PDB file of C-alpha atoms in Angstrom:
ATOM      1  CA  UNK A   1     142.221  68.351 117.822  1.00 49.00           C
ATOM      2  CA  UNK A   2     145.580  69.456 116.470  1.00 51.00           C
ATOM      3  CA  UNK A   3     146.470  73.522 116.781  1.00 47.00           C
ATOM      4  CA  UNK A   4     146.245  73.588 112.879  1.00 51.00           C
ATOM      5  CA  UNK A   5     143.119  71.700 112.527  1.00 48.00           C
ATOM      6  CA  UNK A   6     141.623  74.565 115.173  1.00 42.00           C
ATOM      7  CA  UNK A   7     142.932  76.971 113.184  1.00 52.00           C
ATOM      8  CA  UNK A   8     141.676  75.659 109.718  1.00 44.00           C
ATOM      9  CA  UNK A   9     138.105  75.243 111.196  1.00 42.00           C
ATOM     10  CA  UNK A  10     138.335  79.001 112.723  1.00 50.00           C
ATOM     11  CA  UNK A  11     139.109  80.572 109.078  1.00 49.00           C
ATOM     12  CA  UNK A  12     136.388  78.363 107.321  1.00 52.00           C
ATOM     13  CA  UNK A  13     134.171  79.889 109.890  1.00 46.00           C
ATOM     14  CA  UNK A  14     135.578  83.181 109.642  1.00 48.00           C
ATOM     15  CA  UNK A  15     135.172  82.964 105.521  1.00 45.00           C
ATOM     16  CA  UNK A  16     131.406  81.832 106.193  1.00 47.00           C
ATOM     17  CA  UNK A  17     130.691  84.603 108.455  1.00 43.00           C
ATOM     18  CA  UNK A  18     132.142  86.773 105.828  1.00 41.00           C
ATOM     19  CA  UNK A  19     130.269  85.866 103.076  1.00 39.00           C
ATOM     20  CA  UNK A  20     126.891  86.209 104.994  1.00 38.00           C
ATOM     21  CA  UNK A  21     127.278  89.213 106.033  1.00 41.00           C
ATOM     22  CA  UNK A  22     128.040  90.012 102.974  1.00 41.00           C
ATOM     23  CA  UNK A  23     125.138  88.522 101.646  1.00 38.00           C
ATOM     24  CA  UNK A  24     122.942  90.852 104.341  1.00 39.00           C
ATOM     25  CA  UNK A  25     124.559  93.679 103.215  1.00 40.00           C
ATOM     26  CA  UNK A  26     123.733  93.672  99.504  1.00 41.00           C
ATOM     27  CA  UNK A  27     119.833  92.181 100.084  1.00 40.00           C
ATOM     28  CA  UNK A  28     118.424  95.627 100.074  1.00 41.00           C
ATOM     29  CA  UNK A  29     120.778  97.169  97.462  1.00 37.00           C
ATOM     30  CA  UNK A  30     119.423  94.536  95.137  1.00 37.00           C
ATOM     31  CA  UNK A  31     115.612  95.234  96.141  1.00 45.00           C
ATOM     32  CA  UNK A  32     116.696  98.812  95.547  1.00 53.00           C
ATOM     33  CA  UNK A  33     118.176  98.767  92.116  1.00 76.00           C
ATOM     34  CA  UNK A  34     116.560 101.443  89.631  1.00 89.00           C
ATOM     35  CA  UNK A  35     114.575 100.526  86.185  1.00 96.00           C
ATOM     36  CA  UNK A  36     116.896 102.280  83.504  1.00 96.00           C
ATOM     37  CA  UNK A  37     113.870 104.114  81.416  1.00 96.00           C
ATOM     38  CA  UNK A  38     115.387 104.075  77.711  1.00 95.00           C
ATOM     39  CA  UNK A  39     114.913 107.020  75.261  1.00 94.00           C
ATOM     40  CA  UNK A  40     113.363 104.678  73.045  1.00 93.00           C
ATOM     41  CA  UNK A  41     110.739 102.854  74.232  1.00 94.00           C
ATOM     42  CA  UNK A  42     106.939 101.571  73.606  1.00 93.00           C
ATOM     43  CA  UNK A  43     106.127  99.330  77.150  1.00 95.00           C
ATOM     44  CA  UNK A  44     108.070  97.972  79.804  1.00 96.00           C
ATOM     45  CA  UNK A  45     106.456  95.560  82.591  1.00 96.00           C
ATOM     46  CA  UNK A  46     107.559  96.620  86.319  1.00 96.00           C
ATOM     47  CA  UNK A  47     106.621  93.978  87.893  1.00 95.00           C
ATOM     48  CA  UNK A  48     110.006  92.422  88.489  1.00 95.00           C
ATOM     49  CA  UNK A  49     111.200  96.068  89.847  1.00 96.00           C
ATOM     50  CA  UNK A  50     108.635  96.622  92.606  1.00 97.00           C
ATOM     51  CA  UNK A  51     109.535  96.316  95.908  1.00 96.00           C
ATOM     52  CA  UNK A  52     106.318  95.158  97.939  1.00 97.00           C
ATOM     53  CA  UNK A  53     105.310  95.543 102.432  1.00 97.00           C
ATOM     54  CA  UNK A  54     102.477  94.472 103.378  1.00 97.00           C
ATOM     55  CA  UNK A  55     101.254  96.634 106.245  1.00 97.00           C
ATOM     56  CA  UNK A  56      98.223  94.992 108.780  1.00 95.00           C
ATOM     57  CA  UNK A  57      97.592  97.551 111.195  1.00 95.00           C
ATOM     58  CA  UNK A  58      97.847 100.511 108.391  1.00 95.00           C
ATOM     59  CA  UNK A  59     100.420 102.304 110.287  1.00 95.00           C
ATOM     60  CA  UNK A  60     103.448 103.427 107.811  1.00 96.00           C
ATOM     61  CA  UNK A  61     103.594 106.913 106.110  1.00 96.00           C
ATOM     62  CA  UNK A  62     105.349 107.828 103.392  1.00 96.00           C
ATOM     63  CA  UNK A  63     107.917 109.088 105.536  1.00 94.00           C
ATOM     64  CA  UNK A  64     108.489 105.772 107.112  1.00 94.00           C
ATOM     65  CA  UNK A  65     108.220 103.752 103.781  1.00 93.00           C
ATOM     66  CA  UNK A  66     111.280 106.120 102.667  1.00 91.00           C
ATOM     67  CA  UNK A  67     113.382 106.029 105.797  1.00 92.00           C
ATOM     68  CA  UNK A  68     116.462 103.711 106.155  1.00 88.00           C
ATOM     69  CA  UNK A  69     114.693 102.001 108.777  1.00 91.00           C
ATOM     70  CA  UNK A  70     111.597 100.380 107.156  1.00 92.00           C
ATOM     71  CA  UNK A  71     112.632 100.116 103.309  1.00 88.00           C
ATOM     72  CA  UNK A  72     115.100  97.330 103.852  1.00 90.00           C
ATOM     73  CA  UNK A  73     112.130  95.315 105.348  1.00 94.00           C
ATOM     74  CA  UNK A  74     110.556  95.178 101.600  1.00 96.00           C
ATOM     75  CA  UNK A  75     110.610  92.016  99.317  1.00 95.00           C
ATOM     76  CA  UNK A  76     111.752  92.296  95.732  1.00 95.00           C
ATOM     77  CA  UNK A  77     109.184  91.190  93.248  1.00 95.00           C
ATOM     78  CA  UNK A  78     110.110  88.209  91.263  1.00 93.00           C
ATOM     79  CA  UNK A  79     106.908  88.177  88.602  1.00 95.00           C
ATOM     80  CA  UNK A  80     105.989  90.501  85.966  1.00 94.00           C
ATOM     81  CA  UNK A  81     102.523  90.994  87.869  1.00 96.00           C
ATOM     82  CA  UNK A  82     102.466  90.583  91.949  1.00 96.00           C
ATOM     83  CA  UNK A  83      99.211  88.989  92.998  1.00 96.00           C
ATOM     84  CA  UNK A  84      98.734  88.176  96.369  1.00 94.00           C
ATOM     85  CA  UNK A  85      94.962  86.996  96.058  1.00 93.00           C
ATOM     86  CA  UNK A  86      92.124  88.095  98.458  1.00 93.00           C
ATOM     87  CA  UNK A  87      94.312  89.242 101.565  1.00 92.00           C
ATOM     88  CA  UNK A  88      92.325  92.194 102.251  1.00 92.00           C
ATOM     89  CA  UNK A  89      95.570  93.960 103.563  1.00 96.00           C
ATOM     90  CA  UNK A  90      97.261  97.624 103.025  1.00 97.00           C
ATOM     91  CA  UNK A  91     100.110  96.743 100.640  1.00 98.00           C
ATOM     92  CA  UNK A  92     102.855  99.100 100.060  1.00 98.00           C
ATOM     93  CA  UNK A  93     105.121  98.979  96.328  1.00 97.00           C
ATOM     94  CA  UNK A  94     107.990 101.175  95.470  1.00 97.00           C
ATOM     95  CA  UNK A  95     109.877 100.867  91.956  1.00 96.00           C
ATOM     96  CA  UNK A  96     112.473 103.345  91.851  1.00 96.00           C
ATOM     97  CA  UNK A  97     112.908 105.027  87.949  1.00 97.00           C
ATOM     98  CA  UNK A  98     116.254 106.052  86.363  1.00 96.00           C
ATOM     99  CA  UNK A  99     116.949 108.377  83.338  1.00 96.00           C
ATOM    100  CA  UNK A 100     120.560 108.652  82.553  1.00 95.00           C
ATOM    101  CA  UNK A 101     119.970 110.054  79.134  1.00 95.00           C
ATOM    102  CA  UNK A 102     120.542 113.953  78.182  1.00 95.00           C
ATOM    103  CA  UNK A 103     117.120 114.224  77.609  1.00 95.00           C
ATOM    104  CA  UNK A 104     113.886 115.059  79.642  1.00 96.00           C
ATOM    105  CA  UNK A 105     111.260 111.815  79.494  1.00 97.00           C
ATOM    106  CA  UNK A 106     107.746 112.025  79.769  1.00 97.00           C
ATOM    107  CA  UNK A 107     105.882 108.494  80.484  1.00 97.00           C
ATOM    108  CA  UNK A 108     102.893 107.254  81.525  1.00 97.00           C
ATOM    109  CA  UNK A 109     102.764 104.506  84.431  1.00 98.00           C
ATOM    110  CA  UNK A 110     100.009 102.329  83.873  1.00 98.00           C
ATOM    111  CA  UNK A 111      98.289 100.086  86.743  1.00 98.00           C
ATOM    112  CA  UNK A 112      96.189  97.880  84.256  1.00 96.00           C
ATOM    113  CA  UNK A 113      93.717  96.304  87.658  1.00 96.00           C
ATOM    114  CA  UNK A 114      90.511  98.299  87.033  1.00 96.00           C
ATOM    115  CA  UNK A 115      88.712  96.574  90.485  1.00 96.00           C
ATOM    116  CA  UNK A 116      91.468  97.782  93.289  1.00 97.00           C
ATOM    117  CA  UNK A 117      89.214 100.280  95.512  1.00 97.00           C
ATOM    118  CA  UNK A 118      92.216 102.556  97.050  1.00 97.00           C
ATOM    119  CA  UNK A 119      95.562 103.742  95.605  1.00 98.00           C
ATOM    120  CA  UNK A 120      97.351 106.342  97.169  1.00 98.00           C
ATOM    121  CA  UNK A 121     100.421 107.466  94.486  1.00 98.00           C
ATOM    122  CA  UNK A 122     103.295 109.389  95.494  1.00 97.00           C
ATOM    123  CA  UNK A 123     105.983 110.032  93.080  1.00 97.00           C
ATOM    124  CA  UNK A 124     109.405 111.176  95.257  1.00 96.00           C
ATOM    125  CA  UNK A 125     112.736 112.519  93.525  1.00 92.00           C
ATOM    126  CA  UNK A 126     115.605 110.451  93.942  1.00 80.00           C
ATOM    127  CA  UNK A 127     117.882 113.234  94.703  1.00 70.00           C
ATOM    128  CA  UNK A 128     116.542 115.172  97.256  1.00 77.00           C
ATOM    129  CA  UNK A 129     113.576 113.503  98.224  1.00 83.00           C
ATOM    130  CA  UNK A 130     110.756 116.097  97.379  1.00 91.00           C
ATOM    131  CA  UNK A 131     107.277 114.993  96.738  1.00 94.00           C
ATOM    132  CA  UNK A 132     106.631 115.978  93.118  1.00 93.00           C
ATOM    133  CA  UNK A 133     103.129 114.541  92.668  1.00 94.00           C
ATOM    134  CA  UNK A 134     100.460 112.736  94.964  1.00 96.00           C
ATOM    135  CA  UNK A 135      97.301 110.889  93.458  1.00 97.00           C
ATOM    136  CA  UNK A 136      94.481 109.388  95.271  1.00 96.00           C
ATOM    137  CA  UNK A 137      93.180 106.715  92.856  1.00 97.00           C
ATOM    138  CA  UNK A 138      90.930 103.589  92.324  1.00 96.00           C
ATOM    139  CA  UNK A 139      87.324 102.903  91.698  1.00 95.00           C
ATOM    140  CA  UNK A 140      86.336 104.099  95.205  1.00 94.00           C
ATOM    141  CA  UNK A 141      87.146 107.683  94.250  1.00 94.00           C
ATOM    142  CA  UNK A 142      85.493 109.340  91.542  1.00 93.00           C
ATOM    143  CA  UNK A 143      86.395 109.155  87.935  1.00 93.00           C
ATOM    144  CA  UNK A 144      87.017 112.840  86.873  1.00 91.00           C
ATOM    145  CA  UNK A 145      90.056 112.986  89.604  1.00 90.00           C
ATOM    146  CA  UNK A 146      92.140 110.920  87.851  1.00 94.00           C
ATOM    147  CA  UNK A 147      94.741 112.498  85.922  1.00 95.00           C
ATOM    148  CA  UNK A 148      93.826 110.658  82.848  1.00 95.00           C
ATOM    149  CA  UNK A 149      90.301 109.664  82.402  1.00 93.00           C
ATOM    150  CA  UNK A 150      90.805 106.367  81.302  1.00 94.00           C
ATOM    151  CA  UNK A 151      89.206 102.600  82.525  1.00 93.00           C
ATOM    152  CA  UNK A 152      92.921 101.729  83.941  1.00 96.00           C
ATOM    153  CA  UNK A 153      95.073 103.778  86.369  1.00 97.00           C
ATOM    154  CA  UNK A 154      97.534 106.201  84.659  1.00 97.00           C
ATOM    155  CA  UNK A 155     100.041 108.136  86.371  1.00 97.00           C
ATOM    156  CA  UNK A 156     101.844 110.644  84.107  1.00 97.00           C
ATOM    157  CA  UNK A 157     105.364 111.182  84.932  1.00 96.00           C
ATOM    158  CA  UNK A 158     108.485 113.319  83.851  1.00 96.00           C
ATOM    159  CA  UNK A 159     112.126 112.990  83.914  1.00 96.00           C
ATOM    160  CA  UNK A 160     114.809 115.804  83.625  1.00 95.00           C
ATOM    161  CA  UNK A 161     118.232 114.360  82.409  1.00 96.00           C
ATOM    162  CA  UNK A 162     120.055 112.520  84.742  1.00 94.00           C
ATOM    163  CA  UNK A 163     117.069 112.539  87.317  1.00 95.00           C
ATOM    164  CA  UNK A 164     115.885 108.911  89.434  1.00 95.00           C
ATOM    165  CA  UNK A 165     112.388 108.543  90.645  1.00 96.00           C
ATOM    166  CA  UNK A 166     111.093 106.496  93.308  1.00 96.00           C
ATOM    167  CA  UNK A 167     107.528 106.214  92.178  1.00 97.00           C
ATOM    168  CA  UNK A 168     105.503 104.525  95.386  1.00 97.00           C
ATOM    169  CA  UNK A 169     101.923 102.885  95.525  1.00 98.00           C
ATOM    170  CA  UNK A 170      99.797 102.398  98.944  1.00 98.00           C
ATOM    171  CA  UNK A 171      97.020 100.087  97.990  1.00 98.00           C
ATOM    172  CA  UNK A 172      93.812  99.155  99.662  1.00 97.00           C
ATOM    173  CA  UNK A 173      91.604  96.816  98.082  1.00 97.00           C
ATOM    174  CA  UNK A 174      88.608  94.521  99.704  1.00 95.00           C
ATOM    175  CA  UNK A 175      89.350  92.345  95.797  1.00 93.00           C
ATOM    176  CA  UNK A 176      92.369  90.786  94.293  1.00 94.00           C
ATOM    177  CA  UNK A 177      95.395  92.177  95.474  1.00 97.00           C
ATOM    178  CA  UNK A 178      96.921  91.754  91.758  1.00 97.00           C
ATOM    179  CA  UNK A 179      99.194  94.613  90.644  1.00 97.00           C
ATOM    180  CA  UNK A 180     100.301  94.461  86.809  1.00 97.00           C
ATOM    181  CA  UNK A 181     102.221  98.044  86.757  1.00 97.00           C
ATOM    182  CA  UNK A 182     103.631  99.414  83.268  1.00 97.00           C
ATOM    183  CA  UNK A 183     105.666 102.143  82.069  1.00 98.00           C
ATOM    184  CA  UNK A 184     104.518 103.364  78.511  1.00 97.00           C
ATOM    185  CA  UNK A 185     105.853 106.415  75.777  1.00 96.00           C
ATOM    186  CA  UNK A 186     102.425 108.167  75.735  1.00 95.00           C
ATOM    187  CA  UNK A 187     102.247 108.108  71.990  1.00 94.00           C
ATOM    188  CA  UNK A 188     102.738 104.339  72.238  1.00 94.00           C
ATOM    189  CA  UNK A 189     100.606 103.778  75.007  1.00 94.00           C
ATOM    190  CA  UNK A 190      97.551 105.801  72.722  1.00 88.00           C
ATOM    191  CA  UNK A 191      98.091 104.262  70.036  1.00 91.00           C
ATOM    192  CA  UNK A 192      97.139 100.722  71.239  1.00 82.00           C
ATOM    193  CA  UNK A 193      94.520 101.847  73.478  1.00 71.00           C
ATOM    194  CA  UNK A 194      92.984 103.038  70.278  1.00 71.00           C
ATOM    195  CA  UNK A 195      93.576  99.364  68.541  1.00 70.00           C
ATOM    196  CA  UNK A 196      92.036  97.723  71.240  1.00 65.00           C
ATOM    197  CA  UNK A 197      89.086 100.423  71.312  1.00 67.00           C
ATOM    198  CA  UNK A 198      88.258  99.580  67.848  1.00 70.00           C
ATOM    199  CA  UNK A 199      88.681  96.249  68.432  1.00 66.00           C
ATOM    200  CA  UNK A 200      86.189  96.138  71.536  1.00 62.00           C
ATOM    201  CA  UNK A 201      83.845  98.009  69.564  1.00 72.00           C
ATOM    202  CA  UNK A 202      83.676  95.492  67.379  1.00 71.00           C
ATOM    203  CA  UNK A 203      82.834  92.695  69.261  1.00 64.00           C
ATOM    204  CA  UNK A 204      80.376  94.574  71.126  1.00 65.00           C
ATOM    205  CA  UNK A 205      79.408  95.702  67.325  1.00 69.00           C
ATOM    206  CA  UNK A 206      78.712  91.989  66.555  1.00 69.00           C
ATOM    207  CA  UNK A 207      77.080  90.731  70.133  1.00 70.00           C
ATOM    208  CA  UNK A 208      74.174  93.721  69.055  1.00 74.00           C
ATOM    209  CA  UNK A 209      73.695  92.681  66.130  1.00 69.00           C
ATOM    210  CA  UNK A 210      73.218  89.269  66.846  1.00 70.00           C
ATOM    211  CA  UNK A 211      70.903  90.018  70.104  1.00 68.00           C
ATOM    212  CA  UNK A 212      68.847  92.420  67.438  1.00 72.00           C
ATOM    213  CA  UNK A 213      68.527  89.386  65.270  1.00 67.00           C
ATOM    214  CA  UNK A 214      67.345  86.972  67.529  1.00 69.00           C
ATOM    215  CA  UNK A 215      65.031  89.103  69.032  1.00 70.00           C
ATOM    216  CA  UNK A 216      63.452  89.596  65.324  1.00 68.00           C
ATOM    217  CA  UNK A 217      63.009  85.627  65.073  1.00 68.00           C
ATOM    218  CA  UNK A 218      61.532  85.732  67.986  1.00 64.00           C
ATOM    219  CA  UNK A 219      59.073  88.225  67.595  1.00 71.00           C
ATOM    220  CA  UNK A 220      58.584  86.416  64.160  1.00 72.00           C
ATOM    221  CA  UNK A 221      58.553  83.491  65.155  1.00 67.00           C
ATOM    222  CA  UNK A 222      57.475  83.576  68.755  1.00 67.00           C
ATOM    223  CA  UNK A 223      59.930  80.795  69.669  1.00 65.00           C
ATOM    224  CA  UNK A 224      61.209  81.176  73.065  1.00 66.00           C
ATOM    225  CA  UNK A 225      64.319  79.940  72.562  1.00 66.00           C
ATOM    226  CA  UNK A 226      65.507  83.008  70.580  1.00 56.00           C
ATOM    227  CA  UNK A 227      64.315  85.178  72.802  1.00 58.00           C
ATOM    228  CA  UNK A 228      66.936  83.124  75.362  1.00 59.00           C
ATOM    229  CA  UNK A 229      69.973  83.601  73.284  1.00 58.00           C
ATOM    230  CA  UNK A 230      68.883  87.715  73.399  1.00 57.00           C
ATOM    231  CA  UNK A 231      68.752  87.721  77.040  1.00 62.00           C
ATOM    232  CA  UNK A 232      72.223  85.898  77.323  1.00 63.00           C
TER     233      UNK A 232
END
């Protein structure tokens, strides 16, 4: 092969081993780039920002999720609500919160799976890496120790101006690994709660009714049948 034929492949190889390593070197920055929380806001899904480790022999810390080391070994989320079905394994999220407004933020983050058994929470400050709040969640643990006594998960949060949040979930769960994570304005987040309360209430308004109904027929009537649609 001709000296400038050599030299033509070497730079096409060169170019290629560039652009690789370039590749390498902005995987994690991308798996690592912040939600922006806005000042005005009702709900925004998370799903797409969590990071996600899966960890068998239940070995990490927090420490180790946070070090250098071990966070660019995470894969970025690329659906609004992870599920991983029935793996039975420790899995370990991170979504990392930004406020560059001139104004504190208070939100709510909201894990809507009501079955998961375990959820360790540990929110961490972006800046210098202090541990402002640690939960231990999920329908293994009683009810009154949640923050917010409410049928879904809900970790209150606040944000001075200027301040990111790395917000990190360690979840153990025998079910459905599925993870649908939210950040809500409280007000916002109330208010529909309170929609769908009165909306439950309701159906379950109706179903009693029509159970106390049936069972009148039947005691009327003393046809079985109606005494079938009370029990289902």
């Amino acid at each position: 092969m001709a000296v400038g034929g050599v030299r033509l492949v070497e730079k096409r190889i060169g170019c290629s081993l560039v652009i690789l390593a370039a590749w390498l070197l902005s995987a994690p920055a991308l798996a690592s780039q912040p939600f922006i929380v806005p000042v005005e806001m009702d709900e925004a899904r998370l799903g797409k920002h969590l990071s996600y480790l899966e960890d068998p022999d239940e070995s990490l810390t927090l420490a180790a999720v946070m070090s250098a080391e071990i966070s660019h070994r995470f894969t970025q989320s690329e659906v609004d609500t992870p599920n991983f079905g029935f793996t039975g394994l420790r899995t370990w999220f991170v979504v990392t919160l930004s406020n560059p407004s001139k104004e504190s933020l208070e939100r709510l983050v909201e894990i809507s799976q009501p079955t998961l058994d375990r959820i360790g929470v540990f929110v961490v400050s972006g800046d210098d890496g202090q541990l402002n709040v640690q939960l231990e969640l999920g329908d293994h643990k009683p009810f009154a120790a949640r923050p917010i006594q409410h049928r879904h998960f809900l970790v209150p949060i606040e944000m001075a101006p200027g301040e990111s949040l790395k917000v990190v979930f360690r979840i153990d769960t025998e079910g459905t690994m599925r993870v649908p994570v939210s950040l809500w304005q409280p007000q916002a987040f109330f208010e529909r709660d309170a929609t769908e309360s009165i909306a439950f209430g309701i159906y379950y308004g109706l179903m009693l009714v029509m159970a106390a109904y049936n069972l009148f027929v039947f005691a009327s009537l003393r046809d079985r049948s109606y005494l079938y649609y009370v029990l289902i």
